Amino acid sequence: MSAKPQKNRVSRRVLAAAAGLATVGALAAAMPAGAHDRGHGHGHGHHKPARTVDVQLLSFNDLHGNLEPPAGSAGTVTETQPDGTAKPIPAGGVEYLASSLRTARKGHPYSITAAGGDMVGASPLLSGLFHDEPSIEALNKLDLDVTSVGNHEFDEGATELARLQNGGCHPVEGCYEKGKKFKGADFPYLAANVTNEKTGRPILKPYTVWKKNGVKIGFIGVTLEGTPNIVTANGVKGLRFHDEIKTINKYAKELDRQGVKSIVALIHEGGQPSSTSYNYDCDSSGPGDGISGPITDIAKGITPKVDALVTGHTHQAYVCTVPDPAGNPRMVTSASSFGKLYTDTTLTYDRRTKDIVRTSVKSAGAHNPRSVNHIVTRDQPKADDMTALIARWNALAAPIANRPQGYISADIDGRGSTAYEKPLGDLIADAQLEGLAPADKGGAVLALMNPGGIRADLVYASEDGKTDGVVTYGEAFTVQPFTNMMNVVDLTGAQLITALQQQVSGSNEAGPKILQVSKGLTYTLDMTKSGAARVVTDTIKLNGEAIDPAKTYRVAMNEFLAGGGDGFAALGQGTNKLVGPSDLDVFNAYLAAHSSAAAPLAPPAADRITVIK
């Protein structure tokens, strides 16, 4: 989902190297050897070829470097029970994801594992501290065959993305383990719709072909065209992002000409199902009725040459049928996020036509769909190699990760909250206001925080049971992993009102992005209306006084918002900018100043925005 780069403190130094994109040409050569012949062939056995063969496609998306099980409500999936009630089930963690995928592959000689982008970026400290090398290593061990890039793969720029693909130690920090050089991804990252501004060529391979025993399946990978709107400018410097439909159709034609008739598109863009339950029947009201958002139009525009769409970005769970332009059913799937689910899709490959049989993608029996999402449960055995990997990197991270920053009396929900105003959002905004209110720090009178930048919850319980209520540096970093620098700018009251309206209009009308606000700012949001009218302007007050359109206000926000990110063009119009400390430093300072073991912080009431539904 949208959120804001520069992943850790040291990343900022790397951006200078990325800015020139001097090595962007190397990206085209950044593929592992044999990337065009990806037949890992999980499983075994040779039989006389039948007319059709079932190919297993296992897929997931938006891992975001979550190697350890995500904490709190962000680490659960919702399951609808037979009686109609919803039950949260703890899920995720690569120790379990590896076990789930390895179990699923058994008995499937033709099995491919693919991903829909955002494998890294906005990662917890265990991965983010090391520029996501631990996550790439884990994905190699998972036998990932291919992934598309997502917007977060660009958090540190194209040069760093090339390093994740090619290997080599970090240009500033060097090698993290003595005598070990980072090997890079042994699976291809596909970026069909991302080109170098100067050469016009894709910065990575646009597609790859998986082959085994004469079976050939092409994969085309794209990220959302709007990536530059949700990544800091440094991350996308020197790059162009193109229309998803046109790009996929272009390369599907190219693959078709090469005799590759079976094609899967990996698209880092998604939709919103009408239920948050992973086991909701997306087709219950008729084909495609159960999902809305950008992916529906994309799916309807992609050539029938493409047989299935693996999607992501919205962190939702769905297995839906959306008809292709020829009116034939086609699967569109997404497996939530953070490794909590995986999708198992059966592609029936016809050896004679070399195409996927798509007359009925879901089989006739309602209990036997050809594509289904499965929970990565935590009651199965852990994969020993992943446990060892986590322990190895945790030992390196521990001196930094375990430092206490503050204390809380209960869970403070952020990413796991479905409300527009999140308790953790209020806490972060208050920390930003306090840190930047002094005259010499910027003189801020209010602070705004983007919801996509809140990546986790603060959870009271600790794994050891001895440090309950302690917020460690690692936990604070997991909440705000981008280390965005804070900015304070002058905005007129009119610009401030416009910014609040932009939360629910324009590019944010279909999927509102509600800014988290510091104490003192109050207003009413009427969601029964449409567009900008949803913000009831005469209710907008700061410390009880109506916002004056003609007056100037000093407003604190991270550099991503101050650059107009997430569709907040009005926030990009600020003047007299002062650059302050990082958002993480400001947050940790607030925790230290306002909590102790004897007097922990309680969750904020989240009562600043009145919502009418």
XYZ file of C-alpha atoms in Angstrom:
613
model
C 0.000 0.000 0.000
C 1.083 3.546 -0.245
C 3.774 4.548 2.133
C 6.847 6.442 2.237
C 10.392 5.589 1.454
C 13.816 5.883 2.722
C 13.730 2.736 4.702
C 16.309 3.363 7.348
C 18.715 5.898 8.671
C 21.523 4.976 6.332
C 19.354 4.737 3.219
C 19.421 8.488 2.884
C 23.121 8.421 2.091
C 22.552 5.858 -0.620
C 20.159 8.099 -2.509
C 23.007 10.314 -3.649
C 24.452 7.313 -5.422
C 21.054 6.405 -6.828
C 20.335 9.895 -8.094
C 22.494 9.662 -11.180
C 21.137 6.240 -12.089
C 24.552 5.636 -13.573
C 24.069 1.914 -13.241
C 20.502 1.783 -14.503
C 21.764 0.154 -17.680
C 23.109 -2.641 -15.522
C 19.552 -3.414 -14.497
C 18.785 -4.880 -17.877
C 21.623 -7.307 -17.285
C 20.492 -7.790 -13.718
C 18.804 -11.106 -14.282
C 20.114 -14.301 -12.757
C 21.568 -16.854 -15.136
C 18.934 -18.948 -16.807
C 16.126 -16.536 -15.950
C 14.381 -17.511 -19.150
C 14.220 -21.140 -18.099
C 12.814 -21.155 -14.624
C 11.727 -24.802 -14.319
C 12.550 -25.493 -10.688
C 10.235 -28.470 -11.124
C 9.140 -28.756 -7.501
C 8.031 -32.379 -7.182
C 9.189 -35.308 -9.270
C 8.129 -38.098 -11.586
C 7.886 -38.492 -15.369
C 4.821 -39.891 -17.142
C 3.898 -40.293 -20.766
C 2.605 -36.833 -21.631
C -1.180 -36.595 -21.503
C -3.086 -34.080 -23.649
C -3.417 -31.767 -20.609
C -1.263 -31.256 -17.549
C -2.222 -29.418 -14.367
C 0.267 -26.707 -13.465
C 0.165 -25.490 -9.873
C 0.623 -21.744 -9.460
C 1.361 -20.705 -5.860
C 1.354 -16.954 -5.316
C 1.580 -14.271 -2.647
C 2.167 -10.509 -2.515
C 3.172 -7.575 -0.300
C 5.522 -9.453 2.028
C 7.236 -6.163 2.993
C 10.156 -7.917 4.644
C 7.971 -9.482 7.351
C 10.235 -12.405 8.199
C 8.942 -12.787 11.741
C 5.186 -13.218 12.325
C 3.618 -9.728 12.217
C 2.443 -8.601 15.664
C -1.034 -7.674 16.848
C -4.081 -7.274 14.615
C -1.811 -6.664 11.594
C -0.805 -10.327 11.961
C -4.281 -11.821 11.641
C -6.626 -12.753 8.807
C -10.403 -12.734 9.087
C -12.212 -16.012 8.469
C -15.993 -16.245 8.128
C -17.296 -19.168 10.187
C -20.159 -21.496 9.102
C -22.529 -19.536 11.376
C -21.585 -16.273 9.630
C -19.441 -14.838 12.420
C -15.966 -13.474 11.695
C -12.945 -14.934 13.473
C -9.422 -13.441 13.486
C -6.719 -16.087 12.934
C -3.019 -15.401 13.625
C -1.037 -15.888 10.411
C 2.238 -15.172 8.647
C 5.963 -15.377 9.247
C 8.401 -16.915 6.744
C 9.008 -19.960 8.931
C 5.362 -20.853 8.356
C 5.134 -19.536 4.789
C 8.021 -21.806 3.790
C 6.339 -24.805 5.441
C 2.994 -23.996 3.773
C 4.498 -23.674 0.284
C 6.658 -26.781 0.633
C 3.670 -28.819 1.799
C 1.485 -27.444 -1.010
C 4.033 -28.423 -3.678
C 4.046 -32.102 -2.706
C 2.592 -34.293 -5.438
C 2.715 -31.475 -8.007
C 5.520 -32.103 -10.505
C 4.576 -28.862 -12.303
C 4.621 -26.169 -9.618
C 5.531 -22.490 -9.963
C 5.802 -19.938 -7.147
C 5.209 -16.305 -8.164
C 4.711 -13.007 -6.339
C 2.931 -9.728 -6.989
C 5.472 -7.176 -5.786
C 6.425 -5.298 -2.591
C 8.507 -8.217 -1.375
C 10.718 -5.643 0.346
C 10.380 -2.054 1.512
C 8.550 -0.614 4.536
C 10.120 -3.583 6.281
C 10.492 -4.300 10.004
C 13.907 -3.615 11.508
C 15.118 -7.222 11.107
C 15.079 -6.755 7.319
C 15.080 -2.960 6.893
C 18.210 -2.401 8.984
C 20.138 -4.502 6.457
C 18.619 -2.989 3.305
C 16.358 -6.048 2.966
C 19.157 -8.519 2.268
C 17.608 -10.944 4.813
C 14.302 -10.932 2.880
C 15.930 -11.633 -0.483
C 17.856 -14.496 1.142
C 14.596 -15.883 2.580
C 12.820 -15.640 -0.797
C 15.693 -17.528 -2.416
C 15.251 -20.295 0.158
C 11.476 -20.262 -0.496
C 12.213 -21.158 -4.150
C 10.394 -18.098 -5.457
C 10.448 -18.392 -9.264
C 9.486 -14.844 -10.247
C 8.010 -11.602 -8.924
C 6.916 -8.272 -10.338
C 8.331 -5.112 -8.812
C 6.035 -3.105 -6.546
C 6.196 0.564 -5.632
C 8.252 -0.235 -2.522
C 10.966 -1.897 -4.573
C 11.791 1.711 -5.574
C 12.048 3.073 -2.015
C 15.832 3.388 -2.308
C 16.008 3.972 -6.058
C 16.814 1.910 -9.125
C 20.501 1.443 -8.284
C 19.664 -0.264 -5.005
C 17.013 -2.375 -6.761
C 19.738 -3.480 -9.188
C 21.871 -4.522 -6.223
C 19.040 -6.582 -4.737
C 18.790 -8.388 -8.090
C 22.503 -8.695 -8.880
C 24.045 -9.000 -5.437
C 27.084 -7.236 -4.046
C 27.601 -5.532 -0.707
C 26.000 -2.199 0.157
C 27.886 0.753 -1.387
C 28.004 2.646 1.922
C 27.751 0.036 4.670
C 29.611 -2.768 2.953
C 29.068 -6.408 3.864
C 27.085 -7.175 7.010
C 28.608 -10.578 7.735
C 32.350 -11.185 7.769
C 33.505 -13.166 4.761
C 30.018 -13.189 3.182
C 29.058 -11.274 0.068
C 25.358 -10.670 -0.623
C 24.410 -12.884 -3.571
C 21.265 -11.096 -4.738
C 17.965 -12.597 -5.855
C 18.128 -15.895 -7.733
C 14.650 -15.162 -9.134
C 13.919 -12.434 -11.700
C 12.289 -9.164 -10.714
C 10.070 -8.138 -13.660
C 9.423 -4.469 -14.467
C 7.800 -4.338 -17.901
C 6.275 -0.869 -17.424
C 9.275 0.856 -15.815
C 11.706 2.383 -18.317
C 14.862 4.446 -18.168
C 13.977 8.054 -19.080
C 17.048 8.381 -21.300
C 17.043 5.065 -23.174
C 13.313 4.246 -23.102
C 14.195 0.643 -22.264
C 12.758 -1.390 -19.353
C 15.121 -1.236 -16.367
C 14.612 -4.941 -15.700
C 13.386 -7.832 -17.810
C 9.737 -7.309 -18.792
C 8.921 -11.026 -18.795
C 10.310 -14.487 -18.211
C 9.281 -17.950 -19.419
C 9.018 -20.947 -17.099
C 9.672 -24.240 -18.882
C 9.449 -27.901 -17.954
C 9.070 -30.983 -20.169
C 7.726 -28.909 -23.048
C 5.301 -26.934 -20.849
C 5.930 -23.183 -21.256
C 4.298 -20.442 -19.193
C 5.168 -16.777 -19.643
C 5.092 -14.238 -16.812
C 4.823 -10.472 -17.391
C 5.415 -8.207 -14.370
C 4.267 -4.598 -13.851
C 3.850 -2.183 -10.971
C 1.108 0.421 -10.760
C 1.466 3.319 -13.176
C 0.937 5.720 -10.254
C 4.099 4.609 -8.418
C 5.699 8.117 -8.643
C 2.750 9.518 -6.645
C 3.412 7.202 -3.698
C 7.220 7.014 -3.605
C 9.595 9.865 -2.763
C 11.032 11.682 -5.781
C 14.550 10.301 -5.197
C 13.258 6.740 -5.458
C 11.900 7.200 -8.984
C 14.463 9.687 -10.337
C 15.302 8.971 -13.985
C 12.427 6.495 -14.412
C 9.135 6.454 -16.349
C 6.102 4.386 -15.363
C 3.699 3.302 -18.095
C 0.078 2.174 -18.462
C -0.405 -1.337 -17.084
C -2.879 -2.543 -19.732
C -0.931 -1.291 -22.778
C 2.332 -2.700 -21.411
C 0.941 -6.152 -20.619
C -0.853 -6.364 -23.971
C 2.344 -5.404 -25.817
C 4.428 -8.130 -24.178
C 1.634 -10.721 -24.345
C 1.698 -10.231 -28.120
C 5.478 -10.639 -28.107
C 5.269 -13.868 -26.073
C 2.491 -15.166 -28.329
C 4.700 -14.602 -31.381
C 7.411 -16.665 -29.667
C 4.964 -19.559 -29.299
C 4.258 -18.938 -25.591
C 0.461 -19.178 -25.432
C 0.045 -19.571 -21.647
C 0.618 -16.246 -19.897
C 0.217 -14.986 -16.322
C 0.370 -11.267 -15.471
C 1.899 -10.247 -12.132
C 0.435 -6.822 -11.364
C 1.284 -4.684 -8.352
C -2.136 -3.045 -8.293
C -5.297 -4.351 -6.718
C -8.858 -3.901 -5.603
C -11.162 -3.900 -2.621
C -13.380 -6.942 -2.079
C -16.769 -6.277 -0.521
C -15.785 -8.435 2.460
C -12.568 -8.485 4.477
C -12.857 -12.249 5.061
C -10.245 -14.210 3.131
C -12.744 -17.032 2.462
C -15.492 -14.755 1.119
C -16.940 -15.986 -2.185
C -15.999 -13.094 -4.435
C -18.273 -14.371 -7.227
C -21.318 -14.920 -5.035
C -23.296 -12.080 -6.641
C -22.153 -12.764 -10.192
C -18.793 -12.463 -11.966
C -16.712 -9.613 -10.616
C -19.418 -8.083 -8.427
C -17.426 -8.745 -5.297
C -14.456 -6.513 -6.087
C -13.983 -2.829 -6.922
C -11.038 -0.552 -7.478
C -8.349 -0.078 -10.150
C -7.769 -3.774 -10.851
C -11.293 -4.308 -12.229
C -10.755 -1.903 -15.135
C -7.241 -3.231 -15.683
C -8.525 -6.822 -15.761
C -11.242 -5.919 -18.257
C -8.677 -4.296 -20.572
C -5.963 -6.960 -20.595
C -5.865 -9.124 -23.712
C -7.455 -12.597 -23.555
C -3.966 -13.948 -24.352
C -3.304 -13.554 -20.597
C -4.792 -16.446 -18.620
C -4.593 -15.300 -14.980
C -3.800 -12.166 -12.973
C -1.851 -12.256 -9.706
C -2.336 -8.856 -8.055
C -1.355 -6.957 -4.901
C -0.809 -3.474 -3.438
C -4.150 -3.142 -1.593
C -3.226 -5.828 0.988
C -6.610 -7.482 0.471
C -7.550 -11.144 0.084
C -9.638 -12.182 -2.914
C -10.080 -14.893 -5.511
C -12.388 -13.383 -8.119
C -13.542 -14.002 -11.667
C -13.453 -10.950 -13.916
C -14.334 -11.557 -17.580
C -11.633 -10.794 -20.139
C -12.425 -8.618 -23.216
C -13.676 -11.743 -25.041
C -16.135 -12.422 -22.222
C -14.324 -15.500 -20.899
C -13.848 -16.004 -17.151
C -10.383 -15.187 -15.827
C -8.980 -15.450 -12.294
C -7.870 -12.303 -10.457
C -6.260 -13.128 -7.113
C -4.565 -11.437 -4.168
C -3.232 -13.020 -0.970
C -3.545 -10.251 1.656
C -0.060 -9.173 2.843
C 2.883 -9.942 5.133
C 2.918 -13.634 4.095
C -0.374 -14.337 5.906
C -1.968 -16.124 2.926
C -0.939 -17.862 -0.266
C -3.052 -18.559 -3.342
C -3.122 -22.015 -4.952
C -4.327 -21.845 -8.574
C -4.594 -24.789 -10.963
C -3.753 -23.918 -14.567
C -4.766 -26.716 -16.938
C -2.231 -26.650 -19.776
C -3.176 -28.120 -23.159
C -0.064 -29.590 -24.790
C -1.577 -29.379 -28.267
C -2.652 -25.710 -28.192
C 0.079 -24.754 -25.645
C -2.610 -22.683 -23.933
C -4.433 -22.747 -20.609
C -7.916 -24.260 -20.794
C -10.183 -21.496 -19.544
C -13.699 -22.618 -20.445
C -14.466 -22.908 -16.740
C -11.752 -21.544 -14.528
C -13.630 -22.584 -11.419
C -14.894 -26.134 -11.503
C -18.603 -26.908 -11.403
C -18.644 -27.957 -7.751
C -18.865 -24.933 -5.481
C -16.615 -26.716 -2.990
C -13.864 -27.316 -5.518
C -12.665 -24.005 -6.998
C -9.578 -24.024 -9.198
C -8.115 -21.094 -7.261
C -8.241 -20.727 -3.496
C -6.537 -18.706 -0.761
C -5.030 -20.625 2.161
C -4.026 -19.284 5.580
C -0.361 -19.493 6.519
C -1.224 -20.797 9.981
C 1.122 -20.666 12.941
C 0.138 -24.102 14.290
C 2.215 -25.977 11.691
C 5.891 -26.914 12.072
C 8.352 -24.086 11.399
C 10.850 -24.394 8.537
C 14.202 -24.945 10.260
C 16.212 -23.086 7.614
C 14.055 -19.968 8.089
C 14.329 -20.186 11.886
C 18.112 -20.262 11.503
C 18.070 -17.332 9.060
C 15.963 -15.205 11.444
C 18.215 -16.080 14.403
C 21.345 -15.168 12.435
C 20.110 -11.725 11.415
C 18.456 -11.087 14.797
C 21.826 -11.564 16.485
C 23.236 -8.778 14.276
C 20.214 -6.500 14.850
C 19.765 -7.121 18.596
C 22.007 -4.353 20.010
C 19.912 -1.746 18.186
C 16.549 -3.527 18.078
C 16.192 -4.273 21.795
C 16.819 -0.763 23.141
C 13.714 0.385 25.122
C 12.167 3.633 23.860
C 9.044 3.915 25.989
C 6.136 2.145 27.664
C 2.466 1.533 26.788
C -0.431 0.260 28.916
C -2.270 -1.601 26.122
C -2.170 -2.281 22.377
C -2.192 0.917 20.299
C -3.621 0.012 16.897
C -2.198 1.476 13.704
C -1.948 -0.708 10.581
C -4.365 -3.210 12.143
C -7.080 -0.580 12.693
C -9.777 -0.304 10.026
C -11.006 3.069 11.367
C -10.273 6.302 9.514
C -8.692 7.794 12.646
C -6.260 5.344 14.227
C -5.107 5.566 17.854
C -1.488 5.152 16.750
C -2.037 7.834 14.086
C -3.030 10.303 16.795
C 0.024 9.366 18.850
C 2.401 9.838 15.904
C 0.836 13.196 14.938
C 1.068 14.413 18.551
C 4.727 13.400 18.654
C 5.398 15.331 15.456
C 3.602 18.435 16.739
C 5.476 18.413 20.051
C 8.842 17.846 18.384
C 8.385 20.672 15.875
C 6.351 23.221 17.890
C 9.317 25.080 19.489
C 10.141 28.266 17.561
C 13.661 27.072 16.750
C 12.322 23.698 15.523
C 9.776 25.107 13.086
C 6.985 26.648 15.172
C 4.360 24.083 14.104
C 0.787 24.579 15.310
C -0.495 21.259 13.939
C 0.839 18.041 12.415
C -0.487 15.713 9.703
C 0.525 12.061 9.178
C -0.250 9.892 6.144
C -2.053 6.647 7.090
C 0.002 4.516 4.674
C 3.173 5.424 6.568
C 1.940 3.580 9.675
C 3.159 0.037 9.016
C 2.243 -1.861 12.201
C 0.546 -1.725 15.595
C 2.292 -1.102 18.912
C 1.619 -4.316 20.816
C 1.606 -4.589 24.619
C 2.535 -8.271 24.889
C 6.157 -9.284 24.334
C 7.386 -12.630 23.104
C 9.368 -13.314 26.256
C 6.470 -12.335 28.526
C 8.934 -10.412 30.701
C 8.986 -7.087 28.866
C 5.254 -6.550 28.305
C 4.455 -2.902 27.634
C 8.007 -1.980 26.616
C 8.314 -0.332 23.193
C 11.703 -1.250 21.727
C 13.577 0.561 18.981
C 12.804 -2.389 16.708
C 9.061 -2.061 17.364
C 9.097 1.712 16.804
C 11.071 1.222 13.575
C 8.539 -1.371 12.381
C 5.786 1.229 12.802
C 7.718 3.944 10.887
C 10.431 2.237 8.822
C 11.030 4.929 6.193
C 12.938 7.417 8.323
C 11.354 10.305 6.480
C 12.715 13.702 7.497
C 10.184 16.003 9.136
C 9.261 19.269 7.397
C 7.480 22.354 8.726
C 5.874 24.594 6.106
C 3.589 27.610 5.802
C 0.118 26.735 4.508
C -2.843 29.079 4.215
C -6.094 28.051 5.840
C -7.520 27.649 2.331
C -4.707 25.243 1.374
C -5.247 23.309 4.596
C -8.980 22.960 3.876
C -8.197 21.843 0.311
C -5.747 19.229 1.648
C -8.440 17.801 3.937
C -10.806 17.661 0.951
C -8.154 15.833 -1.088
C -8.376 12.972 1.433
C -11.746 11.980 -0.028
C -11.770 13.417 -3.557
C -9.793 13.190 -6.783
C -7.450 10.209 -6.804
C -8.493 9.430 -3.214
C -12.273 9.455 -3.751
C -12.615 5.702 -4.326
C -10.146 4.791 -1.566
C -10.034 7.616 0.993
C -6.650 8.382 2.574
C -7.521 10.001 5.889
C -4.684 12.056 7.363
C -3.975 11.459 11.038
C -4.188 14.763 12.916
C -2.542 16.166 16.028
C -4.522 17.203 19.107
C -6.445 20.435 18.706
C -7.499 19.851 15.085
C -11.121 18.675 14.861
C -13.665 18.344 12.046
C -16.542 16.230 10.715
C -16.331 13.812 7.797
C -19.708 13.041 6.202
C -19.222 9.853 4.160
C -22.855 9.871 3.013
C -21.823 12.657 0.595
C -19.410 12.398 -2.333
C -16.063 13.970 -3.184
C -14.832 17.109 -1.457
C -18.295 17.691 0.057
C -17.539 14.868 2.487
C -15.443 17.324 4.510
C -17.859 19.576 6.429
C -15.776 22.740 6.093
C -17.485 24.840 8.779
C -16.597 22.179 11.383
C -12.817 22.442 10.804
C -11.334 23.965 13.948
C -7.902 24.332 15.516
C -8.010 24.556 19.314
C -11.691 25.470 19.095
C -11.259 28.270 16.532
C -12.467 27.990 12.937
C -9.704 27.706 10.356
C -9.333 31.086 8.630
C -8.785 30.607 4.856
C -6.702 33.805 4.692
C -4.487 33.066 7.703
C -1.090 31.282 7.518
C -0.445 28.195 9.655
C 2.836 26.384 10.337
C 2.188 22.699 9.633
C 4.456 19.738 10.431
C 4.473 16.643 8.212
C 6.970 14.161 6.799
C 8.840 14.990 3.592
C 6.693 12.591 1.575
C 3.512 14.546 2.338
C 5.344 17.867 2.010
C 6.207 16.761 -1.531
C 2.507 16.359 -2.350
C 2.554 12.555 -2.094
C -0.566 10.347 -1.923
C -2.624 12.828 -3.945
C -2.168 15.757 -1.499
C -1.152 18.397 -4.033
C -2.170 21.187 -1.616
C 0.422 20.037 0.930
C 3.083 20.317 -1.773
C 2.374 24.059 -2.037
C 3.873 24.849 1.369
C 6.470 27.633 1.661
C 9.223 28.625 4.132
C 10.190 25.010 4.632
C 12.282 23.997 7.609
C 13.739 20.468 7.629
C 13.746 18.824 11.053
C 14.792 15.466 12.505
C 13.477 12.143 11.212
C 9.935 10.999 11.964
C 11.334 8.015 13.896
C 13.584 10.184 16.080
C 10.669 12.505 16.866
C 8.447 9.521 17.733
C 11.049 7.920 20.001
C 11.733 11.236 21.757
C 7.999 11.582 22.493
C 7.799 8.041 23.894
C 10.775 8.768 26.165
C 9.332 12.072 27.385
C 5.799 10.846 28.041
C 6.091 7.329 29.406
C 7.835 5.301 32.055
C 7.457 1.821 33.481
C 5.399 3.329 36.321
C 3.368 5.645 34.063
C 2.933 4.020 30.614
C 1.153 5.722 27.719
C -2.496 4.775 27.269
C -4.025 4.434 23.768
C -5.407 7.797 22.543
C -9.204 8.075 22.326
C -9.147 8.693 18.540
C -11.957 11.272 18.816
C -10.671 14.153 16.696
C -12.507 13.311 13.476
C -16.261 12.812 13.713
C -17.358 10.388 10.993
C -20.920 10.231 9.627
C -21.520 7.017 7.674
